[in-house]
JSON list of C-alpha atoms in Angstrom, two decimals:
[
{"chain": "A", "resi": 206, "resn": "UNK", "atom": "CA", "xyz": [-130.80, -58.46, 175.88]},
{"chain": "A", "resi": 207, "resn": "UNK", "atom": "CA", "xyz": [-131.43, -57.12, 179.22]},
{"chain": "A", "resi": 208, "resn": "UNK", "atom": "CA", "xyz": [-129.88, -58.83, 182.14]},
{"chain": "A", "resi": 209, "resn": "UNK", "atom": "CA", "xyz": [-132.05, -57.30, 185.50]},
{"chain": "A", "resi": 210, "resn": "UNK", "atom": "CA", "xyz": [-135.55, -57.00, 185.71]},
{"chain": "A", "resi": 211, "resn": "UNK", "atom": "CA", "xyz": [-136.82, -54.80, 187.90]},
{"chain": "A", "resi": 212, "resn": "UNK", "atom": "CA", "xyz": [-139.83, -55.39, 189.71]},
{"chain": "A", "resi": 213, "resn": "UNK", "atom": "CA", "xyz": [-142.15, -53.16, 190.63]},
{"chain": "A", "resi": 214, "resn": "UNK", "atom": "CA", "xyz": [-142.51, -51.40, 187.74]},
{"chain": "A", "resi": 215, "resn": "UNK", "atom": "CA", "xyz": [-143.48, -48.57, 189.93]},
{"chain": "A", "resi": 216, "resn": "UNK", "atom": "CA", "xyz": [-144.42, -47.95, 193.40]},
{"chain": "A", "resi": 217, "resn": "UNK", "atom": "CA", "xyz": [-146.41, -45.18, 195.05]},
{"chain": "A", "resi": 218, "resn": "UNK", "atom": "CA", "xyz": [-146.02, -44.90, 198.51]},
{"chain": "A", "resi": 219, "resn": "UNK", "atom": "CA", "xyz": [-146.69, -42.17, 201.46]},
{"chain": "A", "resi": 220, "resn": "UNK", "atom": "CA", "xyz": [-143.65, -39.67, 202.56]},
{"chain": "A", "resi": 221, "resn": "UNK", "atom": "CA", "xyz": [-142.51, -41.56, 205.83]},
{"chain": "A", "resi": 222, "resn": "UNK", "atom": "CA", "xyz": [-142.63, -44.69, 204.80]},
{"chain": "A", "resi": 223, "resn": "UNK", "atom": "CA", "xyz": [-140.08, -47.76, 203.56]},
{"chain": "A", "resi": 224, "resn": "UNK", "atom": "CA", "xyz": [-140.16, -48.53, 200.15]},
{"chain": "A", "resi": 225, "resn": "UNK", "atom": "CA", "xyz": [-138.34, -51.91, 198.17]},
{"chain": "A", "resi": 226, "resn": "UNK", "atom": "CA", "xyz": [-137.97, -52.25, 194.93]},
{"chain": "A", "resi": 227, "resn": "UNK", "atom": "CA", "xyz": [-135.95, -56.13, 193.69]},
{"chain": "A", "resi": 228, "resn": "UNK", "atom": "CA", "xyz": [-133.90, -56.51, 190.52]},
{"chain": "A", "resi": 229, "resn": "UNK", "atom": "CA", "xyz": [-133.22, -60.36, 189.20]},
{"chain": "A", "resi": 230, "resn": "UNK", "atom": "CA", "xyz": [-130.44, -61.16, 187.04]},
{"chain": "A", "resi": 231, "resn": "UNK", "atom": "CA", "xyz": [-129.88, -64.00, 184.84]},
{"chain": "A", "resi": 232, "resn": "UNK", "atom": "CA", "xyz": [-125.52, -64.85, 184.59]},
{"chain": "A", "resi": 233, "resn": "UNK", "atom": "CA", "xyz": [-123.33, -64.43, 187.00]},
{"chain": "A", "resi": 234, "resn": "UNK", "atom": "CA", "xyz": [-122.02, -61.24, 188.23]},
{"chain": "A", "resi": 235, "resn": "UNK", "atom": "CA", "xyz": [-118.96, -59.74, 189.46]},
{"chain": "A", "resi": 236, "resn": "UNK", "atom": "CA", "xyz": [-121.49, -56.95, 190.66]},
{"chain": "A", "resi": 237, "resn": "UNK", "atom": "CA", "xyz": [-124.55, -55.45, 191.52]},
{"chain": "A", "resi": 238, "resn": "UNK", "atom": "CA", "xyz": [-125.05, -51.85, 191.53]},
{"chain": "A", "resi": 239, "resn": "UNK", "atom": "CA", "xyz": [-128.03, -49.18, 192.03]},
{"chain": "A", "resi": 240, "resn": "UNK", "atom": "CA", "xyz": [-128.51, -46.11, 190.38]},
{"chain": "A", "resi": 241, "resn": "UNK", "atom": "CA", "xyz": [-131.15, -43.16, 190.75]},
{"chain": "A", "resi": 242, "resn": "UNK", "atom": "CA", "xyz": [-133.03, -40.94, 187.62]},
{"chain": "A", "resi": 243, "resn": "UNK", "atom": "CA", "xyz": [-134.75, -38.02, 188.27]},
{"chain": "A", "resi": 244, "resn": "UNK", "atom": "CA", "xyz": [-137.19, -37.41, 185.46]},
{"chain": "A", "resi": 245, "resn": "UNK", "atom": "CA", "xyz": [-134.92, -35.16, 182.44]},
{"chain": "A", "resi": 246, "resn": "UNK", "atom": "CA", "xyz": [-131.19, -35.72, 183.94]},
{"chain": "A", "resi": 247, "resn": "UNK", "atom": "CA", "xyz": [-128.55, -38.34, 184.09]},
{"chain": "A", "resi": 248, "resn": "UNK", "atom": "CA", "xyz": [-127.99, -41.39, 186.75]},
{"chain": "A", "resi": 249, "resn": "UNK", "atom": "CA", "xyz": [-126.51, -41.21, 189.51]},
{"chain": "A", "resi": 250, "resn": "UNK", "atom": "CA", "xyz": [-124.65, -43.50, 191.51]},
{"chain": "A", "resi": 251, "resn": "UNK", "atom": "CA", "xyz": [-126.34, -45.32, 194.86]},
{"chain": "A", "resi": 252, "resn": "UNK", "atom": "CA", "xyz": [-123.98, -47.98, 196.75]},
{"chain": "A", "resi": 253, "resn": "UNK", "atom": "CA", "xyz": [-122.45, -51.46, 194.40]},
{"chain": "A", "resi": 254, "resn": "UNK", "atom": "CA", "xyz": [-122.65, -54.91, 196.01]},
{"chain": "A", "resi": 255, "resn": "UNK", "atom": "CA", "xyz": [-119.80, -56.83, 195.60]},
{"chain": "A", "resi": 256, "resn": "UNK", "atom": "CA", "xyz": [-120.98, -60.52, 194.78]},
{"chain": "A", "resi": 257, "resn": "UNK", "atom": "CA", "xyz": [-119.21, -61.74, 197.77]},
{"chain": "A", "resi": 258, "resn": "UNK", "atom": "CA", "xyz": [-121.57, -59.21, 199.82]},
{"chain": "A", "resi": 259, "resn": "UNK", "atom": "CA", "xyz": [-124.64, -60.20, 201.19]},
{"chain": "A", "resi": 260, "resn": "UNK", "atom": "CA", "xyz": [-125.61, -56.77, 202.76]},
{"chain": "A", "resi": 261, "resn": "UNK", "atom": "CA", "xyz": [-124.21, -53.17, 202.28]},
{"chain": "A", "resi": 262, "resn": "UNK", "atom": "CA", "xyz": [-125.87, -49.94, 203.88]},
{"chain": "A", "resi": 263, "resn": "UNK", "atom": "CA", "xyz": [-125.97, -46.33, 202.87]},
{"chain": "A", "resi": 264, "resn": "UNK", "atom": "CA", "xyz": [-127.39, -43.90, 204.90]},
{"chain": "A", "resi": 265, "resn": "UNK", "atom": "CA", "xyz": [-130.74, -44.53, 204.50]},
{"chain": "A", "resi": 266, "resn": "UNK", "atom": "CA", "xyz": [-130.96, -47.33, 202.13]},
{"chain": "A", "resi": 267, "resn": "UNK", "atom": "CA", "xyz": [-129.87, -51.12, 202.60]},
{"chain": "A", "resi": 268, "resn": "UNK", "atom": "CA", "xyz": [-129.52, -53.31, 199.63]},
{"chain": "A", "resi": 269, "resn": "UNK", "atom": "CA", "xyz": [-128.87, -56.82, 199.43]},
{"chain": "A", "resi": 270, "resn": "UNK", "atom": "CA", "xyz": [-127.85, -59.73, 197.25]},
{"chain": "A", "resi": 271, "resn": "UNK", "atom": "CA", "xyz": [-128.44, -63.73, 196.83]},
{"chain": "A", "resi": 272, "resn": "UNK", "atom": "CA", "xyz": [-126.31, -64.76, 194.39]},
{"chain": "A", "resi": 273, "resn": "UNK", "atom": "CA", "xyz": [-128.00, -68.25, 194.59]},
{"chain": "A", "resi": 274, "resn": "UNK", "atom": "CA", "xyz": [-131.23, -66.96, 194.28]},
{"chain": "A", "resi": 275, "resn": "UNK", "atom": "CA", "xyz": [-129.69, -64.78, 191.47]},
{"chain": "A", "resi": 276, "resn": "UNK", "atom": "CA", "xyz": [-131.66, -61.00, 192.81]},
{"chain": "A", "resi": 277, "resn": "UNK", "atom": "CA", "xyz": [-131.15, -57.80, 195.10]},
{"chain": "A", "resi": 278, "resn": "UNK", "atom": "CA", "xyz": [-132.96, -55.87, 197.01]},
{"chain": "A", "resi": 279, "resn": "UNK", "atom": "CA", "xyz": [-133.39, -52.09, 197.24]},
{"chain": "A", "resi": 280, "resn": "UNK", "atom": "CA", "xyz": [-134.69, -50.86, 200.86]},
{"chain": "A", "resi": 281, "resn": "UNK", "atom": "CA", "xyz": [-135.34, -46.58, 200.89]},
{"chain": "A", "resi": 282, "resn": "UNK", "atom": "CA", "xyz": [-136.39, -46.41, 204.83]},
{"chain": "A", "resi": 283, "resn": "UNK", "atom": "CA", "xyz": [-138.30, -43.54, 205.56]},
{"chain": "A", "resi": 284, "resn": "UNK", "atom": "CA", "xyz": [-138.78, -42.15, 202.37]},
{"chain": "A", "resi": 285, "resn": "UNK", "atom": "CA", "xyz": [-139.02, -38.45, 201.47]},
{"chain": "A", "resi": 286, "resn": "UNK", "atom": "CA", "xyz": [-140.28, -36.23, 198.32]},
{"chain": "A", "resi": 287, "resn": "UNK", "atom": "CA", "xyz": [-137.14, -35.92, 196.56]},
{"chain": "A", "resi": 288, "resn": "UNK", "atom": "CA", "xyz": [-137.17, -39.75, 196.83]},
{"chain": "A", "resi": 289, "resn": "UNK", "atom": "CA", "xyz": [-138.65, -39.42, 194.04]},
{"chain": "A", "resi": 290, "resn": "UNK", "atom": "CA", "xyz": [-137.16, -41.36, 190.98]},
{"chain": "A", "resi": 291, "resn": "UNK", "atom": "CA", "xyz": [-136.41, -44.12, 189.02]},
{"chain": "A", "resi": 292, "resn": "UNK", "atom": "CA", "xyz": [-134.21, -46.82, 190.10]},
{"chain": "A", "resi": 293, "resn": "UNK", "atom": "CA", "xyz": [-131.88, -48.86, 188.21]},
{"chain": "A", "resi": 294, "resn": "UNK", "atom": "CA", "xyz": [-130.12, -51.70, 188.90]},
{"chain": "A", "resi": 295, "resn": "UNK", "atom": "CA", "xyz": [-126.88, -52.80, 186.94]},
{"chain": "A", "resi": 296, "resn": "UNK", "atom": "CA", "xyz": [-125.16, -56.20, 186.55]},
{"chain": "A", "resi": 297, "resn": "UNK", "atom": "CA", "xyz": [-122.25, -56.07, 186.17]},
{"chain": "A", "resi": 298, "resn": "UNK", "atom": "CA", "xyz": [-120.88, -59.63, 184.04]},
{"chain": "A", "resi": 299, "resn": "UNK", "atom": "CA", "xyz": [-117.55, -62.30, 184.98]},
{"chain": "A", "resi": 300, "resn": "UNK", "atom": "CA", "xyz": [-117.56, -62.12, 181.16]},
{"chain": "A", "resi": 301, "resn": "UNK", "atom": "CA", "xyz": [-116.89, -59.41, 180.17]},
{"chain": "A", "resi": 302, "resn": "UNK", "atom": "CA", "xyz": [-117.48, -56.58, 182.74]},
{"chain": "A", "resi": 303, "resn": "UNK", "atom": "CA", "xyz": [-120.35, -54.52, 181.54]},
{"chain": "A", "resi": 304, "resn": "UNK", "atom": "CA", "xyz": [-122.69, -52.90, 182.88]},
{"chain": "A", "resi": 305, "resn": "UNK", "atom": "CA", "xyz": [-126.01, -54.42, 181.68]},
{"chain": "A", "resi": 306, "resn": "UNK", "atom": "CA", "xyz": [-129.12, -52.69, 182.54]},
{"chain": "A", "resi": 307, "resn": "UNK", "atom": "CA", "xyz": [-133.14, -52.88, 183.89]},
{"chain": "A", "resi": 308, "resn": "UNK", "atom": "CA", "xyz": [-136.36, -51.27, 183.21]},
{"chain": "A", "resi": 309, "resn": "UNK", "atom": "CA", "xyz": [-135.97, -49.62, 186.51]},
{"chain": "A", "resi": 310, "resn": "UNK", "atom": "CA", "xyz": [-138.52, -49.07, 189.01]},
{"chain": "A", "resi": 311, "resn": "UNK", "atom": "CA", "xyz": [-140.59, -46.04, 189.02]},
{"chain": "A", "resi": 312, "resn": "UNK", "atom": "CA", "xyz": [-140.80, -44.12, 192.81]},
{"chain": "A", "resi": 313, "resn": "UNK", "atom": "CA", "xyz": [-143.38, -41.86, 193.60]},
{"chain": "A", "resi": 314, "resn": "UNK", "atom": "CA", "xyz": [-143.44, -40.53, 197.25]},
{"chain": "A", "resi": 315, "resn": "UNK", "atom": "CA", "xyz": [-146.68, -38.95, 197.44]},
{"chain": "A", "resi": 316, "resn": "UNK", "atom": "CA", "xyz": [-146.50, -35.66, 200.87]},
{"chain": "B", "resi": 130, "resn": "UNK", "atom": "CA", "xyz": [-115.17, -29.15, 188.32]},
{"chain": "B", "resi": 131, "resn": "UNK", "atom": "CA", "xyz": [-118.49, -30.44, 186.50]},
{"chain": "B", "resi": 132, "resn": "UNK", "atom": "CA", "xyz": [-117.97, -34.48, 186.21]},
{"chain": "B", "resi": 133, "resn": "UNK", "atom": "CA", "xyz": [-119.32, -35.56, 182.80]},
{"chain": "B", "resi": 134, "resn": "UNK", "atom": "CA", "xyz": [-120.30, -32.90, 180.10]},
{"chain": "B", "resi": 135, "resn": "UNK", "atom": "CA", "xyz": [-122.59, -33.73, 177.05]},
{"chain": "B", "resi": 136, "resn": "UNK", "atom": "CA", "xyz": [-123.24, -31.37, 174.20]},
{"chain": "B", "resi": 137, "resn": "UNK", "atom": "CA", "xyz": [-125.58, -31.11, 172.46]},
{"chain": "B", "resi": 138, "resn": "UNK", "atom": "CA", "xyz": [-128.58, -31.55, 175.03]},
{"chain": "B", "resi": 139, "resn": "UNK", "atom": "CA", "xyz": [-131.45, -32.30, 171.97]},
{"chain": "B", "resi": 140, "resn": "UNK", "atom": "CA", "xyz": [-130.71, -32.45, 168.39]},
{"chain": "B", "resi": 141, "resn": "UNK", "atom": "CA", "xyz": [-133.35, -33.09, 165.30]},
{"chain": "B", "resi": 142, "resn": "UNK", "atom": "CA", "xyz": [-132.26, -34.82, 162.55]},
{"chain": "B", "resi": 143, "resn": "UNK", "atom": "CA", "xyz": [-133.50, -35.79, 159.65]},
{"chain": "B", "resi": 144, "resn": "UNK", "atom": "CA", "xyz": [-133.25, -39.18, 158.24]},
{"chain": "B", "resi": 145, "resn": "UNK", "atom": "CA", "xyz": [-129.74, -39.50, 156.24]},
{"chain": "B", "resi": 146, "resn": "UNK", "atom": "CA", "xyz": [-128.29, -37.16, 158.30]},
{"chain": "B", "resi": 147, "resn": "UNK", "atom": "CA", "xyz": [-125.13, -37.59, 160.77]},
{"chain": "B", "resi": 148, "resn": "UNK", "atom": "CA", "xyz": [-123.95, -35.92, 163.78]},
{"chain": "B", "resi": 149, "resn": "UNK", "atom": "CA", "xyz": [-121.53, -36.44, 166.59]},
{"chain": "B", "resi": 150, "resn": "UNK", "atom": "CA", "xyz": [-122.24, -36.28, 169.83]},
{"chain": "B", "resi": 151, "resn": "UNK", "atom": "CA", "xyz": [-119.66, -34.91, 172.31]},
{"chain": "B", "resi": 152, "resn": "UNK", "atom": "CA", "xyz": [-118.57, -36.20, 175.27]},
{"chain": "B", "resi": 153, "resn": "UNK", "atom": "CA", "xyz": [-115.88, -35.11, 177.90]},
{"chain": "B", "resi": 154, "resn": "UNK", "atom": "CA", "xyz": [-114.60, -35.55, 181.50]},
{"chain": "B", "resi": 155, "resn": "UNK", "atom": "CA", "xyz": [-112.54, -34.04, 183.99]},
{"chain": "B", "resi": 156, "resn": "UNK", "atom": "CA", "xyz": [-112.33, -36.47, 186.35]},
{"chain": "B", "resi": 157, "resn": "UNK", "atom": "CA", "xyz": [-108.56, -37.72, 185.46]},
{"chain": "B", "resi": 158, "resn": "UNK", "atom": "CA", "xyz": [-110.93, -41.38, 184.41]},
{"chain": "B", "resi": 159, "resn": "UNK", "atom": "CA", "xyz": [-109.47, -44.25, 182.25]},
{"chain": "B", "resi": 160, "resn": "UNK", "atom": "CA", "xyz": [-112.69, -45.80, 181.19]},
{"chain": "B", "resi": 161, "resn": "UNK", "atom": "CA", "xyz": [-115.40, -44.16, 179.00]},
{"chain": "B", "resi": 162, "resn": "UNK", "atom": "CA", "xyz": [-118.71, -45.13, 177.69]},
{"chain": "B", "resi": 163, "resn": "UNK", "atom": "CA", "xyz": [-121.53, -44.70, 175.50]},
{"chain": "B", "resi": 164, "resn": "UNK", "atom": "CA", "xyz": [-125.36, -45.79, 176.39]},
{"chain": "B", "resi": 165, "resn": "UNK", "atom": "CA", "xyz": [-128.76, -45.09, 174.74]},
{"chain": "B", "resi": 166, "resn": "UNK", "atom": "CA", "xyz": [-132.00, -45.19, 177.12]},
{"chain": "B", "resi": 167, "resn": "UNK", "atom": "CA", "xyz": [-135.55, -46.35, 174.96]},
{"chain": "B", "resi": 168, "resn": "UNK", "atom": "CA", "xyz": [-138.55, -45.72, 176.94]},
{"chain": "B", "resi": 169, "resn": "UNK", "atom": "CA", "xyz": [-139.96, -48.41, 179.02]},
{"chain": "B", "resi": 170, "resn": "UNK", "atom": "CA", "xyz": [-135.89, -50.52, 178.52]},
{"chain": "B", "resi": 171, "resn": "UNK", "atom": "CA", "xyz": [-132.78, -50.15, 180.60]},
{"chain": "B", "resi": 172, "resn": "UNK", "atom": "CA", "xyz": [-129.44, -48.45, 179.40]},
{"chain": "B", "resi": 173, "resn": "UNK", "atom": "CA", "xyz": [-127.93, -49.82, 176.66]},
{"chain": "B", "resi": 174, "resn": "UNK", "atom": "CA", "xyz": [-124.53, -49.84, 176.02]},
{"chain": "B", "resi": 175, "resn": "UNK", "atom": "CA", "xyz": [-123.24, -48.63, 172.20]},
{"chain": "B", "resi": 176, "resn": "UNK", "atom": "CA", "xyz": [-119.33, -49.05, 172.46]},
{"chain": "B", "resi": 177, "resn": "UNK", "atom": "CA", "xyz": [-117.31, -48.08, 175.18]},
{"chain": "B", "resi": 178, "resn": "UNK", "atom": "CA", "xyz": [-113.36, -47.39, 175.96]},
{"chain": "B", "resi": 179, "resn": "UNK", "atom": "CA", "xyz": [-111.85, -48.85, 178.27]},
{"chain": "B", "resi": 180, "resn": "UNK", "atom": "CA", "xyz": [-108.27, -47.07, 178.27]},
{"chain": "B", "resi": 181, "resn": "UNK", "atom": "CA", "xyz": [-107.40, -43.68, 176.29]},
{"chain": "B", "resi": 182, "resn": "UNK", "atom": "CA", "xyz": [-106.12, -45.71, 172.91]},
{"chain": "B", "resi": 183, "resn": "UNK", "atom": "CA", "xyz": [-108.97, -48.56, 172.58]},
{"chain": "B", "resi": 184, "resn": "UNK", "atom": "CA", "xyz": [-112.83, -48.45, 171.86]},
{"chain": "B", "resi": 185, "resn": "UNK", "atom": "CA", "xyz": [-114.80, -51.73, 171.96]},
{"chain": "B", "resi": 186, "resn": "UNK", "atom": "CA", "xyz": [-118.24, -52.21, 170.58]},
{"chain": "B", "resi": 187, "resn": "UNK", "atom": "CA", "xyz": [-121.63, -52.83, 173.27]},
{"chain": "B", "resi": 188, "resn": "UNK", "atom": "CA", "xyz": [-124.68, -54.31, 172.92]},
{"chain": "B", "resi": 189, "resn": "UNK", "atom": "CA", "xyz": [-126.03, -52.09, 170.01]},
{"chain": "B", "resi": 190, "resn": "UNK", "atom": "CA", "xyz": [-123.12, -50.49, 168.23]},
{"chain": "B", "resi": 191, "resn": "UNK", "atom": "CA", "xyz": [-124.59, -50.97, 164.78]},
{"chain": "B", "resi": 192, "resn": "UNK", "atom": "CA", "xyz": [-124.84, -47.68, 163.03]},
{"chain": "B", "resi": 193, "resn": "UNK", "atom": "CA", "xyz": [-122.44, -45.29, 165.72]},
{"chain": "B", "resi": 194, "resn": "UNK", "atom": "CA", "xyz": [-118.82, -45.42, 165.22]},
{"chain": "B", "resi": 195, "resn": "UNK", "atom": "CA", "xyz": [-116.92, -43.97, 168.33]},
{"chain": "B", "resi": 196, "resn": "UNK", "atom": "CA", "xyz": [-113.60, -42.23, 168.54]},
{"chain": "B", "resi": 197, "resn": "UNK", "atom": "CA", "xyz": [-111.50, -41.84, 172.18]},
{"chain": "B", "resi": 198, "resn": "UNK", "atom": "CA", "xyz": [-110.35, -38.19, 170.94]},
{"chain": "B", "resi": 199, "resn": "UNK", "atom": "CA", "xyz": [-107.60, -38.10, 174.02]},
{"chain": "B", "resi": 200, "resn": "UNK", "atom": "CA", "xyz": [-107.97, -39.47, 178.04]},
{"chain": "B", "resi": 201, "resn": "UNK", "atom": "CA", "xyz": [-110.86, -36.71, 178.73]},
{"chain": "B", "resi": 202, "resn": "UNK", "atom": "CA", "xyz": [-113.09, -36.55, 175.27]},
{"chain": "B", "resi": 203, "resn": "UNK", "atom": "CA", "xyz": [-115.04, -39.36, 173.96]},
{"chain": "B", "resi": 204, "resn": "UNK", "atom": "CA", "xyz": [-117.15, -38.75, 170.80]},
{"chain": "B", "resi": 205, "resn": "UNK", "atom": "CA", "xyz": [-119.96, -40.49, 168.87]},
{"chain": "B", "resi": 206, "resn": "UNK", "atom": "CA", "xyz": [-121.13, -40.01, 165.47]},
{"chain": "B", "resi": 207, "resn": "UNK", "atom": "CA", "xyz": [-124.51, -41.10, 163.45]},
{"chain": "B", "resi": 208, "resn": "UNK", "atom": "CA", "xyz": [-123.31, -41.29, 159.96]},
{"chain": "B", "resi": 209, "resn": "UNK", "atom": "CA", "xyz": [-126.53, -41.72, 158.46]},
{"chain": "B", "resi": 210, "resn": "UNK", "atom": "CA", "xyz": [-129.21, -41.63, 161.32]},
{"chain": "B", "resi": 211, "resn": "UNK", "atom": "CA", "xyz": [-132.11, -43.41, 161.15]},
{"chain": "B", "resi": 212, "resn": "UNK", "atom": "CA", "xyz": [-135.84, -42.56, 162.98]},
{"chain": "B", "resi": 213, "resn": "UNK", "atom": "CA", "xyz": [-134.19, -45.98, 165.15]},
{"chain": "B", "resi": 214, "resn": "UNK", "atom": "CA", "xyz": [-131.68, -43.85, 166.58]},
{"chain": "B", "resi": 215, "resn": "UNK", "atom": "CA", "xyz": [-134.52, -41.63, 168.37]},
{"chain": "B", "resi": 216, "resn": "UNK", "atom": "CA", "xyz": [-133.56, -42.19, 171.95]},
{"chain": "B", "resi": 217, "resn": "UNK", "atom": "CA", "xyz": [-131.60, -40.10, 175.04]},
{"chain": "B", "resi": 218, "resn": "UNK", "atom": "CA", "xyz": [-128.24, -40.75, 174.83]},
{"chain": "B", "resi": 219, "resn": "UNK", "atom": "CA", "xyz": [-126.15, -40.70, 177.60]},
{"chain": "B", "resi": 220, "resn": "UNK", "atom": "CA", "xyz": [-122.02, -40.43, 178.20]},
{"chain": "B", "resi": 221, "resn": "UNK", "atom": "CA", "xyz": [-120.82, -41.90, 181.41]},
{"chain": "B", "resi": 222, "resn": "UNK", "atom": "CA", "xyz": [-117.28, -42.46, 182.83]},
{"chain": "B", "resi": 223, "resn": "UNK", "atom": "CA", "xyz": [-115.30, -44.85, 185.36]},
{"chain": "B", "resi": 224, "resn": "UNK", "atom": "CA", "xyz": [-112.26, -44.72, 187.04]},
{"chain": "B", "resi": 225, "resn": "UNK", "atom": "CA", "xyz": [-111.29, -48.15, 185.48]},
{"chain": "B", "resi": 226, "resn": "UNK", "atom": "CA", "xyz": [-112.82, -51.20, 184.02]},
{"chain": "B", "resi": 227, "resn": "UNK", "atom": "CA", "xyz": [-112.09, -54.47, 184.52]},
{"chain": "B", "resi": 228, "resn": "UNK", "atom": "CA", "xyz": [-112.21, -57.00, 187.51]},
{"chain": "B", "resi": 229, "resn": "UNK", "atom": "CA", "xyz": [-111.93, -54.16, 190.45]},
{"chain": "B", "resi": 230, "resn": "UNK", "atom": "CA", "xyz": [-115.05, -53.27, 190.64]},
{"chain": "B", "resi": 231, "resn": "UNK", "atom": "CA", "xyz": [-116.22, -49.51, 189.32]},
{"chain": "B", "resi": 232, "resn": "UNK", "atom": "CA", "xyz": [-119.47, -47.46, 189.87]},
{"chain": "B", "resi": 233, "resn": "UNK", "atom": "CA", "xyz": [-120.10, -44.83, 186.68]},
{"chain": "B", "resi": 234, "resn": "UNK", "atom": "CA", "xyz": [-120.84, -41.53, 186.58]},
{"chain": "B", "resi": 235, "resn": "UNK", "atom": "CA", "xyz": [-123.42, -39.94, 184.04]},
{"chain": "B", "resi": 236, "resn": "UNK", "atom": "CA", "xyz": [-123.51, -36.76, 181.54]},
{"chain": "B", "resi": 237, "resn": "UNK", "atom": "CA", "xyz": [-126.92, -35.04, 181.54]},
{"chain": "B", "resi": 238, "resn": "UNK", "atom": "CA", "xyz": [-127.75, -36.72, 178.26]},
{"chain": "B", "resi": 239, "resn": "UNK", "atom": "CA", "xyz": [-128.21, -35.88, 174.65]},
{"chain": "B", "resi": 240, "resn": "UNK", "atom": "CA", "xyz": [-132.39, -35.98, 173.41]},
{"chain": "B", "resi": 241, "resn": "UNK", "atom": "CA", "xyz": [-131.80, -37.28, 170.20]},
{"chain": "B", "resi": 242, "resn": "UNK", "atom": "CA", "xyz": [-135.39, -37.30, 167.62]},
{"chain": "B", "resi": 243, "resn": "UNK", "atom": "CA", "xyz": [-134.76, -38.18, 163.96]},
{"chain": "B", "resi": 244, "resn": "UNK", "atom": "CA", "xyz": [-137.16, -37.65, 161.61]}
]
């Protein structure tokens, strides 16, 4: 069963614009993580936000977490062609510490 | 450091054949994982090893077995492959497992087709 659901499924924007992706989940979590996957490659960890945190930054990335709404958003500012990839959220369950993954958002940055 | 390595990169099996996917990490991580990724879906956990000497079932363990050979290596075995096991398989590792938050590091994947 999948816990995280990303929205939108696909997003196409111009280089330089900001990209926002959302993730919703169903049960209590320990933390939420965002990963990037380039086509045909493994996943790369981007950022981790704990359940007691509300916002976190890393370079051009900004993640927010609203535990009352069971949702998170990933903002990529000043997008670049190299940001073209699929982005996945994964939630770590409090009950068994396993990561449960969403189906991902496919982001395309047009030059 | 190579990080997490997987072999083979590609494999085609006939229904009923068996094979073992190999995974190794050189980051001295305690925990290792096997996931499968199917089109339009997120990763699903097959098995994991929280520490050397232990293995546990994940969300979709049926049809698979695992061995934590040592701290570095974690293999996934398909005893009798079925077309439903056609997927991309990823191995991952993390420093630890449990209440403390750990990020996972992924290998490049094995693309398996069962005909």
